JSON list of N, CA and C in Angstrom, two decimals:
[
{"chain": "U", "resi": 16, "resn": "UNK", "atom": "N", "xyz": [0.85, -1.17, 0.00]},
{"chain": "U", "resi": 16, "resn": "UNK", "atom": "CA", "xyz": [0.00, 0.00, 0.00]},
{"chain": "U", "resi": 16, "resn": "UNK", "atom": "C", "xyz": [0.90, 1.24, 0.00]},
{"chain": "U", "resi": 17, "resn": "UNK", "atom": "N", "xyz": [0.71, 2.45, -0.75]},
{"chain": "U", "resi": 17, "resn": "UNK", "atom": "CA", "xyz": [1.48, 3.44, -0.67]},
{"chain": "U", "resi": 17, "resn": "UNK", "atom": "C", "xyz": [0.85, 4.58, -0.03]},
{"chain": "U", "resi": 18, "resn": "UNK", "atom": "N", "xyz": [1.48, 5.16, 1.16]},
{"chain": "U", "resi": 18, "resn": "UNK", "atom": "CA", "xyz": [0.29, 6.19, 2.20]},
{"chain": "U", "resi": 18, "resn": "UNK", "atom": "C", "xyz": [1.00, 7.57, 1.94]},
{"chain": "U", "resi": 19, "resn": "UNK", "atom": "N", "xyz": [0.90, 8.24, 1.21]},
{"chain": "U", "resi": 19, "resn": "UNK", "atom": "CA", "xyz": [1.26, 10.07, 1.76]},
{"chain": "U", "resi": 19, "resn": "UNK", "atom": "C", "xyz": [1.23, 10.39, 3.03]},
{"chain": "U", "resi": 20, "resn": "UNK", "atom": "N", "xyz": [1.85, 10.92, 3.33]},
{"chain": "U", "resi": 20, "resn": "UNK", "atom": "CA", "xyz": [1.80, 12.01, 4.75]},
{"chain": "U", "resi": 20, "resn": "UNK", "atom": "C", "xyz": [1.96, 13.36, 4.05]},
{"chain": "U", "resi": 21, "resn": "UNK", "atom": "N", "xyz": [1.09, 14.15, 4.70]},
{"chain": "U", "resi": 21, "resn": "UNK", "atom": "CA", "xyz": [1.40, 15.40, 4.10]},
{"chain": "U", "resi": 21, "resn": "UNK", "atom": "C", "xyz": [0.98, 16.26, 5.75]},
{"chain": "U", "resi": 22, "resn": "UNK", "atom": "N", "xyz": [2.38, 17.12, 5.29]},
{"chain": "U", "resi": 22, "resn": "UNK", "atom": "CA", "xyz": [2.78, 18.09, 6.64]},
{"chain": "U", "resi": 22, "resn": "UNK", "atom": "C", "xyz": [2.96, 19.24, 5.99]},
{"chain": "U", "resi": 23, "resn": "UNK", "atom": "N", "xyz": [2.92, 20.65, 6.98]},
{"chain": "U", "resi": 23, "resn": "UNK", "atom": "CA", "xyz": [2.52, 21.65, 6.82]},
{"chain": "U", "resi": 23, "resn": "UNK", "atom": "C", "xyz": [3.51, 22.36, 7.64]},
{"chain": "U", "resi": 24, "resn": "UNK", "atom": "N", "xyz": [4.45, 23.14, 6.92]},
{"chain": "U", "resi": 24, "resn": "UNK", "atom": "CA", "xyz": [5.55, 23.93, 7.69]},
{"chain": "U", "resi": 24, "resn": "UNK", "atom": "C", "xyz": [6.16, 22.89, 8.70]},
{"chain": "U", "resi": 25, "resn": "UNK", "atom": "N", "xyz": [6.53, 21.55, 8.42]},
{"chain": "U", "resi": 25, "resn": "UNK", "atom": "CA", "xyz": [7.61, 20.98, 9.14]},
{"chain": "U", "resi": 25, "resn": "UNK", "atom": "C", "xyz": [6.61, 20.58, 10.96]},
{"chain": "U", "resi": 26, "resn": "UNK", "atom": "N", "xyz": [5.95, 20.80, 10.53]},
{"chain": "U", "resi": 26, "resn": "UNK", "atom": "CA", "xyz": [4.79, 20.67, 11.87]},
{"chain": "U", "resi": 26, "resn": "UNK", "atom": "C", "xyz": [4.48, 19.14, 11.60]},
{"chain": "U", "resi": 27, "resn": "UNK", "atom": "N", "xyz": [4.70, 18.01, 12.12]},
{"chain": "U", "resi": 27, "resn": "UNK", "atom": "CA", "xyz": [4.19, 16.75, 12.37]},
{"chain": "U", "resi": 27, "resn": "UNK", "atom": "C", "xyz": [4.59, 15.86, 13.14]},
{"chain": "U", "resi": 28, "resn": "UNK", "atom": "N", "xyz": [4.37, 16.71, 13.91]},
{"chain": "U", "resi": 28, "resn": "UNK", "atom": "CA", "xyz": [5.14, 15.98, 15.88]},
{"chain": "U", "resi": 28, "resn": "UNK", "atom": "C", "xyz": [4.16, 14.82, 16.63]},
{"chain": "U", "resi": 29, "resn": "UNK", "atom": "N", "xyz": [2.48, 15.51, 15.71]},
{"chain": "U", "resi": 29, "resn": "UNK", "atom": "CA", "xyz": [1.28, 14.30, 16.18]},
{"chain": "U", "resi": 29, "resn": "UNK", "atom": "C", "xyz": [1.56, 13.80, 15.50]},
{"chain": "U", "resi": 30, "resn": "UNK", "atom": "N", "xyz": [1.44, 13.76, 14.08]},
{"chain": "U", "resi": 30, "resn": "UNK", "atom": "CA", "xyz": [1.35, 12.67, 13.36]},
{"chain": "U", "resi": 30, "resn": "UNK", "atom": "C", "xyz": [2.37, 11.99, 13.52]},
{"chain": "U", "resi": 31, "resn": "UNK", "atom": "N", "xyz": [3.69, 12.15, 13.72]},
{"chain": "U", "resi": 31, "resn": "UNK", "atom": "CA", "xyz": [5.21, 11.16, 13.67]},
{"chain": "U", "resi": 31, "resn": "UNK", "atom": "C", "xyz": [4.77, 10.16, 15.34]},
{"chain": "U", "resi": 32, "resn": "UNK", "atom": "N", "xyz": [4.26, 10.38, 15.96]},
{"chain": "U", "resi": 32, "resn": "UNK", "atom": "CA", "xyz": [3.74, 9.82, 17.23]},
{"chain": "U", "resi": 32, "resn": "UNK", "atom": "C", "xyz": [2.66, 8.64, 16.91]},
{"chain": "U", "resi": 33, "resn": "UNK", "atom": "N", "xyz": [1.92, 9.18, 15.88]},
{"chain": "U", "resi": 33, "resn": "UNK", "atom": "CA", "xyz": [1.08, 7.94, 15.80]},
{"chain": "U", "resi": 33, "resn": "UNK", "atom": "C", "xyz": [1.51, 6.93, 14.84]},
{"chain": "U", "resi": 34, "resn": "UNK", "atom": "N", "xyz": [2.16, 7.54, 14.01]},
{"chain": "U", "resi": 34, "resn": "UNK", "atom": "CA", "xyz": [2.89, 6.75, 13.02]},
{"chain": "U", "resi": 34, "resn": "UNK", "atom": "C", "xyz": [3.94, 6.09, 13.62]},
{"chain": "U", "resi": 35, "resn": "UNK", "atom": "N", "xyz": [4.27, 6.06, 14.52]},
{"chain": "U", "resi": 35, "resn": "UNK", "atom": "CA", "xyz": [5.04, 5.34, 15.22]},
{"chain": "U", "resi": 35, "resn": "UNK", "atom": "C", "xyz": [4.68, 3.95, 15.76]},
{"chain": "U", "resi": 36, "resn": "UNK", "atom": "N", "xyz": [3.43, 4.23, 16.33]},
{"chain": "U", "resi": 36, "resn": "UNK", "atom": "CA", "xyz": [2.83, 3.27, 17.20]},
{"chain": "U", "resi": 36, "resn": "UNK", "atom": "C", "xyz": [1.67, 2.17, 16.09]},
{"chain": "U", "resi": 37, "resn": "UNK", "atom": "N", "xyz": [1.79, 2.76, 14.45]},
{"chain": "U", "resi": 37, "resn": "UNK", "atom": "CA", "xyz": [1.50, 1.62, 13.67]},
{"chain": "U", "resi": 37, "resn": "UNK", "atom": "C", "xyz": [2.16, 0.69, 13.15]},
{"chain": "U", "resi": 38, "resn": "UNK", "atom": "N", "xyz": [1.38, -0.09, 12.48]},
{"chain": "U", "resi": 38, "resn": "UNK", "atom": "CA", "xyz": [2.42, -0.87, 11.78]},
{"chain": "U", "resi": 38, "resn": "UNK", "atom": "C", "xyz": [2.27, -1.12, 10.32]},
{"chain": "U", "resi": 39, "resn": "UNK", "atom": "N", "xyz": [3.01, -0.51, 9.94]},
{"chain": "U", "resi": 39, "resn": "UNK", "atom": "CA", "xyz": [3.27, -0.15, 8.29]},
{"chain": "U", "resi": 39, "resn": "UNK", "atom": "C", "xyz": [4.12, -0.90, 7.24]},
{"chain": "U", "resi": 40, "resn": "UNK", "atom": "N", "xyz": [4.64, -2.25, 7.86]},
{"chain": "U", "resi": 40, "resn": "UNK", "atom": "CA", "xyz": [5.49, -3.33, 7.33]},
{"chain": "U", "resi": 40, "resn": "UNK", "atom": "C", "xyz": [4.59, -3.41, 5.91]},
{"chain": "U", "resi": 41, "resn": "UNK", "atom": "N", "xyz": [5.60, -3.71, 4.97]},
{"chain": "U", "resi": 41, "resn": "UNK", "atom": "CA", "xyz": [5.40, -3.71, 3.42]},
{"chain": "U", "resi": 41, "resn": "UNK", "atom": "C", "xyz": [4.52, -2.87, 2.28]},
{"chain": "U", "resi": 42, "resn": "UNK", "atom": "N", "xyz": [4.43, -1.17, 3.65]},
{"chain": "U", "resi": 42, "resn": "UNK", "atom": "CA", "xyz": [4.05, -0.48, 2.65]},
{"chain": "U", "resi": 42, "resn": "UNK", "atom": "C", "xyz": [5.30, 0.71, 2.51]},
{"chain": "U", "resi": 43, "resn": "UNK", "atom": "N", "xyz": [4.63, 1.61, 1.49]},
{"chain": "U", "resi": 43, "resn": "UNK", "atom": "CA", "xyz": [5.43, 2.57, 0.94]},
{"chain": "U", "resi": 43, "resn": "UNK", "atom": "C", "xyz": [5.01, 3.46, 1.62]},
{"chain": "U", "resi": 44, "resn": "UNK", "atom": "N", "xyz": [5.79, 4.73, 2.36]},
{"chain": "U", "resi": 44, "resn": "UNK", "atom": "CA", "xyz": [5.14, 5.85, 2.91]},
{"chain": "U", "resi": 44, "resn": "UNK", "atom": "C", "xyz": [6.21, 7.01, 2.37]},
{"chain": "U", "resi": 45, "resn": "UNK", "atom": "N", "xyz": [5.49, 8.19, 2.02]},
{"chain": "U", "resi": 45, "resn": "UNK", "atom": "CA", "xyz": [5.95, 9.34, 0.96]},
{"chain": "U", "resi": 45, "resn": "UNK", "atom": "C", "xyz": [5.92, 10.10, 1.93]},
{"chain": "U", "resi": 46, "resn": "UNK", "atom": "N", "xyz": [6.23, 11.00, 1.46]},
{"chain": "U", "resi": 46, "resn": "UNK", "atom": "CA", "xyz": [6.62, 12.62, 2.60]},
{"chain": "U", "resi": 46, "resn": "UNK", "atom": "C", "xyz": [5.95, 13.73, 1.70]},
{"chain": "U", "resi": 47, "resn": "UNK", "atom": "N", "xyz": [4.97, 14.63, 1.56]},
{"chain": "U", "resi": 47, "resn": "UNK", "atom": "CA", "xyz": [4.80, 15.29, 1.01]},
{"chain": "U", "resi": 47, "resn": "UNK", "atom": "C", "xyz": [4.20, 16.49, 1.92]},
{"chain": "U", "resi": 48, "resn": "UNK", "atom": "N", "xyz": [5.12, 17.54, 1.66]},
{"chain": "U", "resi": 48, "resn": "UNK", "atom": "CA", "xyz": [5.48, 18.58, 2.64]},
{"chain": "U", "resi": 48, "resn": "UNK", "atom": "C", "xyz": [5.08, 19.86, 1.58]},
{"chain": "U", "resi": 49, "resn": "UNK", "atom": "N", "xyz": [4.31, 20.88, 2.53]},
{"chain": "U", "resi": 49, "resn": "UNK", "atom": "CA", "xyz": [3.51, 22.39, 2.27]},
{"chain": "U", "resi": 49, "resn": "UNK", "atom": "C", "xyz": [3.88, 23.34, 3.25]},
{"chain": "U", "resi": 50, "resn": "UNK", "atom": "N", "xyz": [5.35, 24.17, 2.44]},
{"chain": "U", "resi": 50, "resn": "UNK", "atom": "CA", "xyz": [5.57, 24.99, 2.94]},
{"chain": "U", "resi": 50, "resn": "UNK", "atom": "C", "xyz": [5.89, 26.38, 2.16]},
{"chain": "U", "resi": 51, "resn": "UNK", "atom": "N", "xyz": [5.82, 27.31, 2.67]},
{"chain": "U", "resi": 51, "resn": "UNK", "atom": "CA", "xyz": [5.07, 27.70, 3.81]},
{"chain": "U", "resi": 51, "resn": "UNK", "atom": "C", "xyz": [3.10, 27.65, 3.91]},
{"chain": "U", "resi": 52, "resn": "UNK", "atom": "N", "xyz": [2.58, 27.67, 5.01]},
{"chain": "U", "resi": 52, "resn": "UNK", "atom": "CA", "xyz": [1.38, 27.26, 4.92]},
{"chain": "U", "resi": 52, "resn": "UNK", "atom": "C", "xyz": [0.64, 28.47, 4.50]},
{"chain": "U", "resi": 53, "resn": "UNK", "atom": "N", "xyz": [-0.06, 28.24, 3.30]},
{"chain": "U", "resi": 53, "resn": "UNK", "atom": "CA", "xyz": [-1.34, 28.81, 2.46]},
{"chain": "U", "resi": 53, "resn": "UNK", "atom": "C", "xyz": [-2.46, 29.72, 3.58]},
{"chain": "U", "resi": 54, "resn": "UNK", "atom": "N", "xyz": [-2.52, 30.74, 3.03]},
{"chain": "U", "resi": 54, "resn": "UNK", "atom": "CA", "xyz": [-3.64, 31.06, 3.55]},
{"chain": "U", "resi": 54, "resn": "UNK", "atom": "C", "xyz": [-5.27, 30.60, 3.33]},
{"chain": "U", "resi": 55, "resn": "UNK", "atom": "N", "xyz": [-5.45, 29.74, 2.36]},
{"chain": "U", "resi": 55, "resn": "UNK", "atom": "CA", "xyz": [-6.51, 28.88, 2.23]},
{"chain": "U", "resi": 55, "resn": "UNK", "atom": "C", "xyz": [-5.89, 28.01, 1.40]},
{"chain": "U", "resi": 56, "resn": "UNK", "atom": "N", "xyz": [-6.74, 26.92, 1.29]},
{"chain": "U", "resi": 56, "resn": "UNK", "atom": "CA", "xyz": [-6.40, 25.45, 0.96]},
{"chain": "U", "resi": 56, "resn": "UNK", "atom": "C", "xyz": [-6.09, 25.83, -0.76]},
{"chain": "U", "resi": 57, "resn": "UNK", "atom": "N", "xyz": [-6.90, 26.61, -1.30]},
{"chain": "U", "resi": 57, "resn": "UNK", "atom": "CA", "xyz": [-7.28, 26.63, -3.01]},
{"chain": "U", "resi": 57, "resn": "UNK", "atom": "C", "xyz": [-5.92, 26.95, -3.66]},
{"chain": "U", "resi": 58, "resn": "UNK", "atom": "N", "xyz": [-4.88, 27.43, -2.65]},
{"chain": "U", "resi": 58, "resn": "UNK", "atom": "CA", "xyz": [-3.75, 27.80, -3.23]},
{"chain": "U", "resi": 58, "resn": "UNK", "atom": "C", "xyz": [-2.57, 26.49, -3.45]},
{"chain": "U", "resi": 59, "resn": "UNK", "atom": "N", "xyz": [-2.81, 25.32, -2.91]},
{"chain": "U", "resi": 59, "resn": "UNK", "atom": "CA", "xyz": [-2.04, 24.50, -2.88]},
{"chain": "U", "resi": 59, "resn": "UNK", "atom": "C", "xyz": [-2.33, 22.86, -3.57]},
{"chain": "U", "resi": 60, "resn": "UNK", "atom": "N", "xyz": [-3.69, 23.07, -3.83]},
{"chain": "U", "resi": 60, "resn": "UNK", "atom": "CA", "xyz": [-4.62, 21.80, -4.31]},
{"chain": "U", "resi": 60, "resn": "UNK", "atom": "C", "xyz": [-4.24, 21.47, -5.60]},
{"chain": "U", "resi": 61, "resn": "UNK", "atom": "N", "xyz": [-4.04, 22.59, -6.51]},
{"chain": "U", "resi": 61, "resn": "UNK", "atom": "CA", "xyz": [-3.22, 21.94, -7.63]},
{"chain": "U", "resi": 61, "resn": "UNK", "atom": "C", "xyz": [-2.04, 21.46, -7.69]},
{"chain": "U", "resi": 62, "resn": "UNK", "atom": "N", "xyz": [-1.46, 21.63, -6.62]},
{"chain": "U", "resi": 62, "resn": "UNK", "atom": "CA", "xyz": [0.08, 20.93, -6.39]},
{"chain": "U", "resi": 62, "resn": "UNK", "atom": "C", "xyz": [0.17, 19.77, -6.22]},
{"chain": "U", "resi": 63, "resn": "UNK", "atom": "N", "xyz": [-0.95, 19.69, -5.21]},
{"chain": "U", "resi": 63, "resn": "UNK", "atom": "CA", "xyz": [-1.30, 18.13, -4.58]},
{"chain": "U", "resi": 63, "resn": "UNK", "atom": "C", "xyz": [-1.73, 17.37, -5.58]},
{"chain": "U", "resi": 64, "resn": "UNK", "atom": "N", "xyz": [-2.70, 18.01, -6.50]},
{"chain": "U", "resi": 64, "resn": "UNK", "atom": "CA", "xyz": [-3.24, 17.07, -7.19]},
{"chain": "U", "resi": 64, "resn": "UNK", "atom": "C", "xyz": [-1.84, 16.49, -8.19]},
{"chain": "U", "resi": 65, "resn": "UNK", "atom": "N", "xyz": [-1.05, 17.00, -8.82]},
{"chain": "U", "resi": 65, "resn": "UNK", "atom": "CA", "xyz": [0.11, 17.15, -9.50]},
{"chain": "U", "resi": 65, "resn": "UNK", "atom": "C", "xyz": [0.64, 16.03, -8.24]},
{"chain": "U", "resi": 66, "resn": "UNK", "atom": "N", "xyz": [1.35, 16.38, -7.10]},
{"chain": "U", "resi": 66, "resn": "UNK", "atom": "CA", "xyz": [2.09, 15.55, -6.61]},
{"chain": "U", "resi": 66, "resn": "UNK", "atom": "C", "xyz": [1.40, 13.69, -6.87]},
{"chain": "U", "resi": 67, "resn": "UNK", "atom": "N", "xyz": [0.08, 13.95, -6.29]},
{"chain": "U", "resi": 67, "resn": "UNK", "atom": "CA", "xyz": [-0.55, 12.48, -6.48]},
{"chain": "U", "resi": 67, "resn": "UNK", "atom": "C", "xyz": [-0.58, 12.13, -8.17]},
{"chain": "U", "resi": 68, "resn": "UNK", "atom": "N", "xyz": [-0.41, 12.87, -8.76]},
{"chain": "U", "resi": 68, "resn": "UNK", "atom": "CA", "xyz": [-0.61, 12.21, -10.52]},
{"chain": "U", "resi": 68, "resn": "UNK", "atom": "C", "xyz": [1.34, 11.50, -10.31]},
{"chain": "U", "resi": 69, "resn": "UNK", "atom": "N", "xyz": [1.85, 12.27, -9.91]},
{"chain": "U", "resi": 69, "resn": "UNK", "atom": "CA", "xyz": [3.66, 11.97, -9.92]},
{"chain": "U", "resi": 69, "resn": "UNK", "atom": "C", "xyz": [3.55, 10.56, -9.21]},
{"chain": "U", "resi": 70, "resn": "UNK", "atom": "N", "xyz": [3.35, 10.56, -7.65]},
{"chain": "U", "resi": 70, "resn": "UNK", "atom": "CA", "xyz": [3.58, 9.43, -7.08]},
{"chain": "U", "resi": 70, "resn": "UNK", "atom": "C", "xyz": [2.21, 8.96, -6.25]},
{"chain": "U", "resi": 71, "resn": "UNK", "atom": "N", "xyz": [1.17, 8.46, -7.18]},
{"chain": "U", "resi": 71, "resn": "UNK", "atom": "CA", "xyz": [-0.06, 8.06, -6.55]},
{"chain": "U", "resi": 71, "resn": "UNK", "atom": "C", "xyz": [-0.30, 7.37, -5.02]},
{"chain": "U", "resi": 72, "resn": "UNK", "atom": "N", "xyz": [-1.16, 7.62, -4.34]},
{"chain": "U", "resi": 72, "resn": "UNK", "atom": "CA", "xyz": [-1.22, 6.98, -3.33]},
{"chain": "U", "resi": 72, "resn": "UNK", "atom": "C", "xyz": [-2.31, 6.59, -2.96]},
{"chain": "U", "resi": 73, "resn": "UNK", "atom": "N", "xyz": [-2.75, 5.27, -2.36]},
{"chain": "U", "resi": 73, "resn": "UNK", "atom": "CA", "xyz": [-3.79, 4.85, -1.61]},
{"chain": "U", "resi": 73, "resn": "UNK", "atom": "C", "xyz": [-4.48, 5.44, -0.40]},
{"chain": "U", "resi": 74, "resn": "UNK", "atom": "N", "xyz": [-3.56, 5.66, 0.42]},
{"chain": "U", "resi": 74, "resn": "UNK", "atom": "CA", "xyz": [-3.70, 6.77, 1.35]},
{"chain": "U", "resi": 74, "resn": "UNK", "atom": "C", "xyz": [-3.26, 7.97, 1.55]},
{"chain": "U", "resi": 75, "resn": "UNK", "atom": "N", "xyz": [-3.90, 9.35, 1.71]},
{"chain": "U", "resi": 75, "resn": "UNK", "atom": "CA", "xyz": [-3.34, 10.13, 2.11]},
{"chain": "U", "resi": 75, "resn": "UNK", "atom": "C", "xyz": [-3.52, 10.65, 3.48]},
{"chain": "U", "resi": 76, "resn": "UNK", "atom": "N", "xyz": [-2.79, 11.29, 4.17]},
{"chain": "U", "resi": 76, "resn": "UNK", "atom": "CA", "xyz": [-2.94, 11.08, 5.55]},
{"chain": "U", "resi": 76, "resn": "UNK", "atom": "C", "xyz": [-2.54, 12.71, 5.82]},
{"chain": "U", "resi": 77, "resn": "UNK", "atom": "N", "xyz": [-3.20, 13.73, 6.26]},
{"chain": "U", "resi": 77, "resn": "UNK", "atom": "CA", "xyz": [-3.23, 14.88, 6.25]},
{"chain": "U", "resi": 77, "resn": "UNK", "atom": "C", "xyz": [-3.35, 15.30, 8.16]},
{"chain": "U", "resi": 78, "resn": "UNK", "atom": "N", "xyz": [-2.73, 16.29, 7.99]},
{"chain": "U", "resi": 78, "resn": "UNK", "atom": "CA", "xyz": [-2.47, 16.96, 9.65]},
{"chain": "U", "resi": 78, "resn": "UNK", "atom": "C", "xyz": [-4.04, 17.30, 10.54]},
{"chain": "U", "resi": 79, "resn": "UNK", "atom": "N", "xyz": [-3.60, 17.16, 11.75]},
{"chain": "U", "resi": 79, "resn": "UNK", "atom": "CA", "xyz": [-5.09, 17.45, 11.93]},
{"chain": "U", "resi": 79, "resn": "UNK", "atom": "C", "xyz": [-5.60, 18.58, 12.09]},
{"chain": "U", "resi": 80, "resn": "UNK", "atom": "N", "xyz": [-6.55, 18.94, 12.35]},
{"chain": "U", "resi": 80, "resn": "UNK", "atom": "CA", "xyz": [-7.22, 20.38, 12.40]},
{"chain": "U", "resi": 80, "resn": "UNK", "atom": "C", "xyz": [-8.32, 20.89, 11.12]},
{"chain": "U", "resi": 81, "resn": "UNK", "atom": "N", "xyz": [-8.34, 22.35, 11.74]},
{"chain": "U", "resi": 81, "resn": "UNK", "atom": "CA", "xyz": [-9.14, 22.51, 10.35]},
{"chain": "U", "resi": 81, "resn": "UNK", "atom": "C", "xyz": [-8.54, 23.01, 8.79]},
{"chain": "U", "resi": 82, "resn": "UNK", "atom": "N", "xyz": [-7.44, 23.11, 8.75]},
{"chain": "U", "resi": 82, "resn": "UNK", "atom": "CA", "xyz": [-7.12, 23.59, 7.68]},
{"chain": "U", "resi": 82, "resn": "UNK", "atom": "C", "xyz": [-6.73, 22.12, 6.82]},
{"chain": "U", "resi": 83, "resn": "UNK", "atom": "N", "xyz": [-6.49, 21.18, 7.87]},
{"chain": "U", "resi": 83, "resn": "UNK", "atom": "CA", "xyz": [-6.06, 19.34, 7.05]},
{"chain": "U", "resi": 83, "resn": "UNK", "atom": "C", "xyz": [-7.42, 18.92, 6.97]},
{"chain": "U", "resi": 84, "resn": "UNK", "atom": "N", "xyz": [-8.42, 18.90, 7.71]},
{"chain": "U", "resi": 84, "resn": "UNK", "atom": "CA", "xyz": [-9.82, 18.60, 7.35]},
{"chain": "U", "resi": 84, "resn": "UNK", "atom": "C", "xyz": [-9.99, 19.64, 5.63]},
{"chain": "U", "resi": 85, "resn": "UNK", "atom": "N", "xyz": [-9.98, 20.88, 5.60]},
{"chain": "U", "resi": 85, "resn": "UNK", "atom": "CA", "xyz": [-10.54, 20.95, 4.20]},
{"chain": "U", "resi": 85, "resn": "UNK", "atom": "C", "xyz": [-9.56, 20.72, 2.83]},
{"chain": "U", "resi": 86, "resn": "UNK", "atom": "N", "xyz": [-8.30, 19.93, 3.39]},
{"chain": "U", "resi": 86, "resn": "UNK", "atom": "CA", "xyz": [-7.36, 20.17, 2.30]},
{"chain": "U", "resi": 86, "resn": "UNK", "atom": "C", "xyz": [-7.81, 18.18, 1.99]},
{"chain": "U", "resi": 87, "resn": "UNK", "atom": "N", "xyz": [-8.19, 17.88, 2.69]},
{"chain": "U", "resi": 87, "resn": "UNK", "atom": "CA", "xyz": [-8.54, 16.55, 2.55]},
{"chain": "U", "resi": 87, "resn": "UNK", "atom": "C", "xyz": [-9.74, 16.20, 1.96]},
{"chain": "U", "resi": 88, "resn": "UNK", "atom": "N", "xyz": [-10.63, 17.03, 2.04]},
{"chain": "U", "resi": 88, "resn": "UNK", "atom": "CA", "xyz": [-12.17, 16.76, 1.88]},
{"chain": "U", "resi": 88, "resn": "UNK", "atom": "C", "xyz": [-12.10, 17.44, 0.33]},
{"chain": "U", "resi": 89, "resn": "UNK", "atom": "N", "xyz": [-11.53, 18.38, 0.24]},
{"chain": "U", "resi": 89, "resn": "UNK", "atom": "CA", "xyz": [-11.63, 19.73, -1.28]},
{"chain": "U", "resi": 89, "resn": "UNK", "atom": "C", "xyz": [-10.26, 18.57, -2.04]},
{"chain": "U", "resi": 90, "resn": "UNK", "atom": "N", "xyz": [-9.40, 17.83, -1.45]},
{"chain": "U", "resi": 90, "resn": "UNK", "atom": "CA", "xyz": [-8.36, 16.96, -2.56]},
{"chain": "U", "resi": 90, "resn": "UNK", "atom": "C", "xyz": [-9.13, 15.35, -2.83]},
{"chain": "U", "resi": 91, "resn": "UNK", "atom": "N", "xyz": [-9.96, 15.44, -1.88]},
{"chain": "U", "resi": 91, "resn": "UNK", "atom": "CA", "xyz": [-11.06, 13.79, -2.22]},
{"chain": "U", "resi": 91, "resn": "UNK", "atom": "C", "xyz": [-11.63, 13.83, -3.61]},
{"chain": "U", "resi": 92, "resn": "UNK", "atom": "N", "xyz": [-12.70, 15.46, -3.60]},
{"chain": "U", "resi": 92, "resn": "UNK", "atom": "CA", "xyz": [-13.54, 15.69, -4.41]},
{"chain": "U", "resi": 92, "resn": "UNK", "atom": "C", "xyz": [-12.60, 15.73, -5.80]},
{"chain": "U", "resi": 93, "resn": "UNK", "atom": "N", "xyz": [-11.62, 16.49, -5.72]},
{"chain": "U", "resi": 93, "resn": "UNK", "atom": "CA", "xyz": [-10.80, 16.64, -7.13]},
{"chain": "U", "resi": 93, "resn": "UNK", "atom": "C", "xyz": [-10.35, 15.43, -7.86]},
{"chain": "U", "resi": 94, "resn": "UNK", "atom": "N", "xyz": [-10.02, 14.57, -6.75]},
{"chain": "U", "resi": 94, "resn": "UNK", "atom": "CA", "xyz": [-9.73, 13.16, -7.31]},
{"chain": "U", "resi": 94, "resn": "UNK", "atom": "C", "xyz": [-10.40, 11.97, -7.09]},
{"chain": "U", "resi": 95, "resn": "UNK", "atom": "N", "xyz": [-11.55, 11.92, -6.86]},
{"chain": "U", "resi": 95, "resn": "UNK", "atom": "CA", "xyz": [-13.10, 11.35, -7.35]},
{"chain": "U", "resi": 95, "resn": "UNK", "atom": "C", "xyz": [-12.84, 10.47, -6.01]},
{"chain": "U", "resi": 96, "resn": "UNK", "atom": "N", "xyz": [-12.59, 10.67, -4.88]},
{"chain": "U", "resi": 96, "resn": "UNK", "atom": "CA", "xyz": [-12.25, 9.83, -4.05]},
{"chain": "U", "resi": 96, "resn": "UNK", "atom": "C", "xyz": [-12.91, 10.11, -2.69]},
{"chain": "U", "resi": 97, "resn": "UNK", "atom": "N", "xyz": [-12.79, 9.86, -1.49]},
{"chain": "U", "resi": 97, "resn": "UNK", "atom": "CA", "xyz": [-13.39, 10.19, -0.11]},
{"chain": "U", "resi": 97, "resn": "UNK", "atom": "C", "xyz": [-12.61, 10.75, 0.77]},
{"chain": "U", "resi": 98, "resn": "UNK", "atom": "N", "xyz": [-13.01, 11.57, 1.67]},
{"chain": "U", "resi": 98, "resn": "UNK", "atom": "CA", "xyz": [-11.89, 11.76, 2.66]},
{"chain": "U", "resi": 98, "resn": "UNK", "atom": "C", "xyz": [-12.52, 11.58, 3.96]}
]
């Protein structure tokens, strides 16, 4: 399985914590990093979408809060998928 992580100004101190405590044996995990952080999501979605056409992924796994809630939900819709 290949999972994105996508972090935001070097900020992923939760997420590296939980990702720790999974277990991710025989998949692929990507690093895909947004810096500096956007003042709304619309400025960075074509990147993403571009990054996922480059190195597709099954999962993407986005920071929490509200600005990773709409960069997740607005990158589902673009790529016919769920978040």
């Amino acid at each position: 399985m290949n999972i994105a992580i996508v972090t935001i100004n070097q900020e992923h101190a939760a997420m590296a914590g939980w990702l720790a405590a999974q277990d991710f044996s025989g998949s692929t995990l990507t690093h895909w990093q947004i810096e500096p952080q956007p003042m709304v999501a619309e400025q960075v979605l074509d990147a993403l979408v571009e990054q996922w056409q480059r190195t597709p992924a099954e999962v993407v796994l986005f920071p929490p809060g509200a600005f990773g809630d709409e960069l997740s939900t607005r990158l589902a819709w673009r790529l016919h998928g769920a978040s």
